[in-house]
Steps between C-alpha positions, in 0.01 A plus 500: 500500500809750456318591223226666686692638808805629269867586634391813687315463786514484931394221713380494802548234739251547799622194678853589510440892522739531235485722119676417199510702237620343109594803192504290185558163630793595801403499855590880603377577850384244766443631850321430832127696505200500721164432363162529615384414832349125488096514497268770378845722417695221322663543153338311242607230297506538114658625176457879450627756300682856624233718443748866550821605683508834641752687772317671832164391564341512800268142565190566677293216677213494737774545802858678370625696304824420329751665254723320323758544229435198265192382434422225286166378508422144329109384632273804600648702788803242572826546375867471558615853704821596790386440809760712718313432830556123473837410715581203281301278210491128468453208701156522704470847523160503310352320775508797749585784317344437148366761216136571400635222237762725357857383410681696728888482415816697594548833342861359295283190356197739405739717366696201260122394439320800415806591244469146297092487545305506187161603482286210438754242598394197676502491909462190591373394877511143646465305818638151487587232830783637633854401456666468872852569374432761286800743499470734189853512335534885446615612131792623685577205692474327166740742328745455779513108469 
């Protein structure tokens, strides 16, 4: 199905709270994120598309208020966007201190995304059982091998 998805695209990986972004067929960024709070504030499953990128928005829900720098939104009101009052992304942070189902992700991997994002591009969000050894092997740990 490459076809379909093409060489340009992120994936999201809700059960390892981890983004990887591919520009024509080479893995660019992957990085830690936190996702949406499990329940009625979870981030949903499914293939989307990036519906616009714009610089210094301000996201407004029924209870905050939030500006940003980099917004990407990919399904409605969720979207990939810095998230400078989370103290660290990854591992289970979702569970206590997860979006309104936003991708929240650290302003230098928003940045690297937001730069290689193309409008309409496919963003791709999955659960799947999760992998008890799952250490992500950073681009730059890979580089350094």
């Amino acid at each position: 199905a490459t076809g379909e998805i093409g060489d340009t695209y992120v994936e999201i990986d809700l059960t390892n709270q981890y983004l990887y972004m591919s520009v024509d067929g080479k893995l660019i960024r992957d990085c830690p994120v936190v996702t949406g709070l499990p329940g009625s504030r979870a981030t949903p499953q499914g293939v989307y598309r990036l519906k616009s990128k714009s610089m210094n928005v301000t996201l407004v829900g029924p209870d905050y208020r939030t500006p940003v720098r980099y917004w990407m939104p990919f399904n409605g009101g969720i979207g990939m966007h810095d998230a400078t009052w989370q103290s660290y992304f990854g591992g289970n942070k979702y569970l206590t201190r997860g979006s309104h189902g936003c991708i929240n992700m650290a302003m230098s991997d928003v940045a690297a995304v937001y730069e290689n994002a193309k409008v309409n591009m496919p963003v791709i969000c999955y659960y799947h059982d999760r992998i008890d050894a799952f250490k992500p092997i950073s681009a730059y740990e890979r580089n350094k091998a």
